[in-house]
PDB file of C-alpha atoms in Angstrom:
ATOM      1  CA  MET A   1     123.564  -7.453  31.783  1.00  0.00           C
ATOM      2  CA  LYS A   2     122.742  -6.184  29.146  1.00  0.00           C
ATOM      3  CA  ALA A   3     124.403  -5.981  25.535  1.00  0.00           C
ATOM      4  CA  GLU A   4     123.357  -2.633  25.949  1.00  0.00           C
ATOM      5  CA  PHE A   5     125.801  -1.920  28.414  1.00  0.00           C
ATOM      6  CA  LEU A   6     128.818  -3.800  27.363  1.00  0.00           C
ATOM      7  CA  GLN A   7     128.601  -1.631  24.049  1.00  0.00           C
ATOM      8  CA  ASN A   8     129.168   1.955  25.785  1.00  0.00           C
ATOM      9  CA  PHE A   9     132.302   0.783  26.763  1.00  0.00           C
ATOM     10  CA  LYS A  10     134.843   1.589  24.689  1.00  0.00           C
ATOM     11  CA  VAL A  11     138.642   0.267  24.807  1.00  0.00           C
ATOM     12  CA  GLY A  12     140.797   3.281  23.592  1.00  0.00           C
ATOM     13  CA  ASP A  13     138.335   5.120  21.158  1.00  0.00           C
ATOM     14  CA  THR A  14     137.007   2.093  19.578  1.00  0.00           C
ATOM     15  CA  PRO A  15     133.562  -0.252  21.339  1.00  0.00           C
ATOM     16  CA  LEU A  16     134.069  -3.581  22.198  1.00  0.00           C
ATOM     17  CA  PRO A  17     133.845  -5.867  18.932  1.00  0.00           C
ATOM     18  CA  LYS A  18     130.247  -8.073  18.866  1.00  0.00           C
ATOM     19  CA  GLU A  19     132.313 -10.605  19.276  1.00  0.00           C
ATOM     20  CA  VAL A  20     133.621 -10.322  22.530  1.00  0.00           C
ATOM     21  CA  VAL A  21     130.377  -8.649  23.890  1.00  0.00           C
ATOM     22  CA  ASP A  22     128.519 -11.967  23.168  1.00  0.00           C
ATOM     23  CA  ALA A  23     130.990 -14.039  25.081  1.00  0.00           C
ATOM     24  CA  ILE A  24     130.842 -11.735  27.849  1.00  0.00           C
ATOM     25  CA  LEU A  25     127.343 -12.066  28.044  1.00  0.00           C
ATOM     26  CA  ALA A  26     127.568 -16.142  27.816  1.00  0.00           C
ATOM     27  CA  GLU A  27     129.777 -16.205  30.415  1.00  0.00           C
ATOM     28  CA  ASN A  28     127.689 -14.189  32.856  1.00  0.00           C
ATOM     29  CA  ASP A  29     123.970 -15.909  31.230  1.00  0.00           C
ATOM     30  CA  ARG A  30     126.306 -19.236  32.886  1.00  0.00           C
ATOM     31  CA  ASP A  31     127.302 -18.237  35.978  1.00  0.00           C
ATOM     32  CA  VAL A  32     123.913 -16.770  36.748  1.00  0.00           C
ATOM     33  CA  GLU A  33     122.156 -20.350  35.781  1.00  0.00           C
ATOM     34  CA  ALA A  34     124.565 -21.759  38.286  1.00  0.00           C
ATOM     35  CA  ALA A  35     123.420 -19.241  40.900  1.00  0.00           C
ATOM     36  CA  LYS A  36     119.939 -19.933  40.313  1.00  0.00           C
ATOM     37  CA  LYS A  37     120.593 -23.658  40.302  1.00  0.00           C
ATOM     38  CA  PRO A  38     120.419 -24.198  44.471  1.00  0.00           C
ATOM     39  CA  PHE A  39     117.671 -21.970  44.462  1.00  0.00           C
ATOM     40  CA  ALA A  40     115.218 -23.758  41.691  1.00  0.00           C
ATOM     41  CA  ASP A  41     112.641 -25.224  44.119  1.00  0.00           C
ATOM     42  CA  TYR A  42     111.803 -22.297  45.613  1.00  0.00           C
ATOM     43  CA  GLU A  43     108.450 -21.453  44.260  1.00  0.00           C
ATOM     44  CA  SER A  44     107.660 -25.398  45.079  1.00  0.00           C
ATOM     45  CA  ILE A  45     108.840 -24.714  48.799  1.00  0.00           C
ATOM     46  CA  LYS A  46     106.712 -21.210  48.940  1.00  0.00           C
ATOM     47  CA  GLU A  47     103.730 -23.102  47.841  1.00  0.00           C
ATOM     48  CA  GLN A  48     104.240 -25.759  50.538  1.00  0.00           C
ATOM     49  CA  LEU A  49     104.833 -23.831  53.090  1.00  0.00           C
ATOM     50  CA  ALA A  50     101.436 -21.696  51.976  1.00  0.00           C
ATOM     51  CA  THR A  51      99.594 -25.340  52.427  1.00  0.00           C
ATOM     52  CA  ALA A  52     100.780 -25.918  55.264  1.00  0.00           C
ATOM     53  CA  ARG A  53     100.448 -22.581  57.253  1.00  0.00           C
ATOM     54  CA  GLU A  54      96.334 -23.326  55.653  1.00  0.00           C
ATOM     55  CA  GLY A  55      96.240 -26.972  56.912  1.00  0.00           C
ATOM     56  CA  LEU A  56      97.465 -25.113  60.305  1.00  0.00           C
ATOM     57  CA  LYS A  57      94.656 -23.367  60.701  1.00  0.00           C
ATOM     58  CA  ALA A  58      92.498 -25.816  60.594  1.00  0.00           C
ATOM     59  CA  PHE A  59      93.574 -26.599  63.677  1.00  0.00           C
ATOM     60  CA  GLU A  60      93.094 -23.474  65.522  1.00  0.00           C
ATOM     61  CA  GLY A  61      91.294 -23.455  68.403  1.00  0.00           C
ATOM     62  CA  VAL A  62      90.864 -27.129  68.069  1.00  0.00           C
ATOM     63  CA  ASP A  63      91.501 -28.866  72.347  1.00  0.00           C
ATOM     64  CA  VAL A  64      94.030 -31.785  72.383  1.00  0.00           C
ATOM     65  CA  LYS A  65      92.704 -32.574  75.261  1.00  0.00           C
ATOM     66  CA  ASP A  66      89.084 -33.346  73.892  1.00  0.00           C
ATOM     67  CA  LEU A  67      90.648 -35.213  71.204  1.00  0.00           C
ATOM     68  CA  GLN A  68      92.518 -37.588  73.207  1.00  0.00           C
ATOM     69  CA  GLY A  69      89.160 -38.544  74.985  1.00  0.00           C
ATOM     70  CA  GLN A  70      87.524 -38.639  72.234  1.00  0.00           C
ATOM     71  CA  VAL A  71      90.084 -41.108  70.433  1.00  0.00           C
ATOM     72  CA  ALA A  72      89.672 -42.835  73.863  1.00  0.00           C
ATOM     73  CA  LYS A  73      86.160 -43.412  73.774  1.00  0.00           C
ATOM     74  CA  LEU A  74      86.244 -44.190  69.990  1.00  0.00           C
ATOM     75  CA  THR A  75      88.934 -47.576  70.759  1.00  0.00           C
ATOM     76  CA  ARG A  76      86.560 -48.410  73.711  1.00  0.00           C
ATOM     77  CA  GLU A  77      83.568 -48.852  71.216  1.00  0.00           C
ATOM     78  CA  MET A  78      85.501 -49.991  68.595  1.00  0.00           C
ATOM     79  CA  GLU A  79      86.902 -53.131  71.527  1.00  0.00           C
ATOM     80  CA  ASP A  80      83.284 -53.435  72.457  1.00  0.00           C
ATOM     81  CA  LYS A  81      81.897 -54.018  69.061  1.00  0.00           C
ATOM     82  CA  GLU A  82      84.725 -56.592  68.210  1.00  0.00           C
ATOM     83  CA  LYS A  83      83.876 -58.090  71.590  1.00  0.00           C
ATOM     84  CA  GLU A  84      80.118 -58.325  70.658  1.00  0.00           C
ATOM     85  CA  HIS A  85      80.922 -59.208  67.051  1.00  0.00           C
ATOM     86  CA  GLN A  86      82.993 -62.371  68.436  1.00  0.00           C
ATOM     87  CA  ALA A  87      80.561 -63.216  70.656  1.00  0.00           C
ATOM     88  CA  LYS A  88      77.799 -63.398  67.928  1.00  0.00           C
ATOM     89  CA  LEU A  89      80.556 -65.289  66.032  1.00  0.00           C
ATOM     90  CA  SER A  90      80.870 -67.506  68.573  1.00  0.00           C
ATOM     91  CA  GLU A  91      77.536 -68.233  69.275  1.00  0.00           C
ATOM     92  CA  MET A  92      76.600 -69.572  65.512  1.00  0.00           C
ATOM     93  CA  GLU A  93      79.642 -71.975  65.741  1.00  0.00           C
ATOM     94  CA  PHE A  94      78.703 -73.829  68.839  1.00  0.00           C
ATOM     95  CA  ASP A  95      74.101 -73.294  67.450  1.00  0.00           C
ATOM     96  CA  GLY A  96      76.676 -74.736  64.193  1.00  0.00           C
ATOM     97  CA  ALA A  97      77.948 -77.668  65.958  1.00  0.00           C
ATOM     98  CA  LEU A  98      74.986 -78.351  68.102  1.00  0.00           C
ATOM     99  CA  LYS A  99      72.815 -78.802  64.976  1.00  0.00           C
ATOM    100  CA  ASP A 100      75.134 -80.164  63.013  1.00  0.00           C
ATOM    101  CA  ALA A 101      75.420 -83.202  66.406  1.00  0.00           C
ATOM    102  CA  ILE A 102      71.760 -83.093  66.685  1.00  0.00           C
ATOM    103  CA  THR A 103      71.720 -84.538  62.935  1.00  0.00           C
ATOM    104  CA  ALA A 104      74.198 -86.826  63.641  1.00  0.00           C
ATOM    105  CA  ALA A 105      72.525 -88.655  66.647  1.00  0.00           C
ATOM    106  CA  ARG A 106      69.406 -88.627  64.229  1.00  0.00           C
ATOM    107  CA  GLY A 107      67.224 -86.758  65.911  1.00  0.00           C
ATOM    108  CA  ARG A 108      63.820 -86.304  64.672  1.00  0.00           C
ATOM    109  CA  SER A 109      63.330 -82.649  65.737  1.00  0.00           C
ATOM    110  CA  VAL A 110      66.266 -80.072  66.471  1.00  0.00           C
ATOM    111  CA  LYS A 111      64.061 -77.975  68.398  1.00  0.00           C
ATOM    112  CA  ALA A 112      62.317 -80.480  70.125  1.00  0.00           C
ATOM    113  CA  VAL A 113      65.801 -82.173  70.815  1.00  0.00           C
ATOM    114  CA  ARG A 114      67.567 -78.312  71.614  1.00  0.00           C
ATOM    115  CA  ALA A 115      65.026 -77.874  74.107  1.00  0.00           C
ATOM    116  CA  MET A 116      65.424 -80.829  76.558  1.00  0.00           C
ATOM    117  CA  LEU A 117      69.007 -79.823  76.557  1.00  0.00           C
ATOM    118  CA  ASP A 118      70.993 -77.790  79.382  1.00  0.00           C
ATOM    119  CA  VAL A 119      71.974 -75.536  76.017  1.00  0.00           C
ATOM    120  CA  ASP A 120      73.436 -73.113  78.694  1.00  0.00           C
ATOM    121  CA  ALA A 121      75.906 -75.422  80.068  1.00  0.00           C
ATOM    122  CA  LEU A 122      76.826 -76.704  76.995  1.00  0.00           C
ATOM    123  CA  ARG A 123      77.935 -73.342  75.887  1.00  0.00           C
ATOM    124  CA  ALA A 124      80.088 -73.125  78.637  1.00  0.00           C
ATOM    125  CA  SER A 125      81.454 -76.499  78.257  1.00  0.00           C
ATOM    126  CA  LYS A 126      85.407 -76.407  78.041  1.00  0.00           C
ATOM    127  CA  ASN A 127      84.828 -79.533  76.020  1.00  0.00           C
ATOM    128  CA  GLN A 128      81.902 -78.581  73.683  1.00  0.00           C
ATOM    129  CA  GLU A 129      82.151 -81.406  71.563  1.00  0.00           C
ATOM    130  CA  ALA A 130      82.429 -83.892  73.977  1.00  0.00           C
ATOM    131  CA  ASP A 131      79.923 -82.764  76.267  1.00  0.00           C
ATOM    132  CA  ILE A 132      76.957 -82.919  73.473  1.00  0.00           C
ATOM    133  CA  LYS A 133      77.694 -85.879  72.356  1.00  0.00           C
ATOM    134  CA  ALA A 134      77.126 -86.803  76.193  1.00  0.00           C
ATOM    135  CA  ALA A 135      74.276 -85.068  76.517  1.00  0.00           C
ATOM    136  CA  LEU A 136      72.946 -86.373  73.717  1.00  0.00           C
ATOM    137  CA  GLU A 137      73.270 -89.904  74.650  1.00  0.00           C
ATOM    138  CA  GLY A 138      72.077 -89.445  77.894  1.00  0.00           C
ATOM    139  CA  LEU A 139      68.229 -87.942  76.218  1.00  0.00           C
ATOM    140  CA  LYS A 140      68.593 -91.258  74.069  1.00  0.00           C
ATOM    141  CA  LYS A 141      68.577 -93.360  76.906  1.00  0.00           C
ATOM    142  CA  ASP A 142      65.710 -91.021  78.547  1.00  0.00           C
ATOM    143  CA  SER A 143      63.715 -89.892  75.288  1.00  0.00           C
ATOM    144  CA  LYS A 144      64.263 -92.896  73.198  1.00  0.00           C
ATOM    145  CA  TYR A 145      61.067 -91.326  70.640  1.00  0.00           C
ATOM    146  CA  LEU A 146      62.593 -88.278  70.071  1.00  0.00           C
ATOM    147  CA  PHE A 147      65.114 -90.113  67.776  1.00  0.00           C
ATOM    148  CA  GLU A 148      65.322 -91.990  64.714  1.00  0.00           C
ATOM    149  CA  SER A 149      66.000 -95.720  65.196  1.00  0.00           C
ATOM    150  CA  ASP A 150      67.228 -98.473  63.959  1.00  0.00           C
ATOM    151  CA  GLU A 151      64.757-101.486  65.298  1.00  0.00           C
ATOM    152  CA  LEU A 152      61.743-102.400  63.716  1.00  0.00           C
ATOM    153  CA  PRO A 153      58.520-101.515  65.405  1.00  0.00           C
ATOM    154  CA  PRO A 154      57.111-105.237  66.934  1.00  0.00           C
ATOM    155  CA  PRO A 155      54.869-107.396  64.406  1.00  0.00           C
ATOM    156  CA  TYR A 156      51.496-106.418  64.386  1.00  0.00           C
ATOM    157  CA  ALA A 157      48.904-109.369  65.817  1.00  0.00           C
ATOM    158  CA  ALA A 158      45.883-109.576  64.509  1.00  0.00           C
ATOM    159  CA  GLY A 159      43.208-109.853  66.277  1.00  0.00           C
ATOM    160  CA  THR A 160      43.927-108.517  69.637  1.00  0.00           C
ATOM    161  CA  GLY A 161      41.260-106.702  71.161  1.00  0.00           C
ATOM    162  CA  THR A 162      38.407-108.095  69.660  1.00  0.00           C
ATOM    163  CA  GLY A 163      38.459-111.748  71.469  1.00  0.00           C
ATOM    164  CA  GLY A 164      38.917-114.239  68.230  1.00  0.00           C
ATOM    165  CA  ARG A 165      36.197-112.773  66.408  1.00  0.00           C
ATOM    166  CA  PRO A 166      35.406-109.742  64.626  1.00  0.00           C
ATOM    167  CA  ALA A 167      32.329-107.553  65.871  1.00  0.00           C
ATOM    168  CA  THR A 168      29.094-107.353  63.216  1.00  0.00           C
ATOM    169  CA  GLY A 169      27.025-105.066  62.940  1.00  0.00           C
ATOM    170  CA  MET A 170      24.766-106.340  65.651  1.00  0.00           C
ATOM    171  CA  ASP A 171      26.802-106.855  67.411  1.00  0.00           C
ATOM    172  CA  ALA A 172      28.312-103.580  67.814  1.00  0.00           C
ATOM    173  CA  ILE A 173      25.114-102.264  68.661  1.00  0.00           C
ATOM    174  CA  ARG A 174      23.998-104.917  71.239  1.00  0.00           C
ATOM    175  CA  ALA A 175      27.923-104.369  72.724  1.00  0.00           C
ATOM    176  CA  ALA A 176      26.788-100.519  72.752  1.00  0.00           C
ATOM    177  CA  ALA A 177      23.677-100.589  74.329  1.00  0.00           C
ATOM    178  CA  GLY A 178      25.277-102.369  76.988  1.00  0.00           C
ATOM    179  CA  LEU A 179      23.736-106.258  76.190  1.00  0.00           C
ATOM    180  CA  PRO A 180      25.576-109.138  75.734  1.00  0.00           C
ATOM    181  CA  ALA A 181      26.598-110.727  72.406  1.00  0.00           C
ATOM    182  CA  GLY A 182      23.807-112.757  70.533  1.00  0.00           C
ATOM    183  CA  ASN A 183      24.019-116.273  69.533  1.00  0.00           C
ATOM    184  CA  LYS A 184      23.651-117.460  65.981  1.00  0.00           C
TER     185      LYS A 184
END
């Protein structure tokens, strides 16, 4: 509503006073604002609808069964990768436990000791720690040379293998020629 419209009204021969026109316009503005309030988010809803329509256009022509098949395939691949990573992790844990056990048993060479063990049977074992220890103890008994020992070697016995007398230069030559040792 406009002020000119109200100023054209007359009460008798006199036009409406300015105060009355202003009061009517103010009341009209309040009514209009109250009527607009429920529809204040109309523009944002309109924008959301346009965005949704554009989003739906991206799915036109999409085969839902194909998508479900791809999702199932990707899920299987993820599960297979998870199993593969879990197997690698358990293999690394076993290798570390075996190496630590060989080192604790004072093995001279982890590689050499490992070669003498049935690693596949130990890996498949239910109680790996106990079975590794038992296998190492058995290997210590059979192949002592693979492990360091606290036992001291036998003392050196001087003169062994020479008949009690060291060979001189001439005796060595005679022995090489197959002649008996000479007397002095």
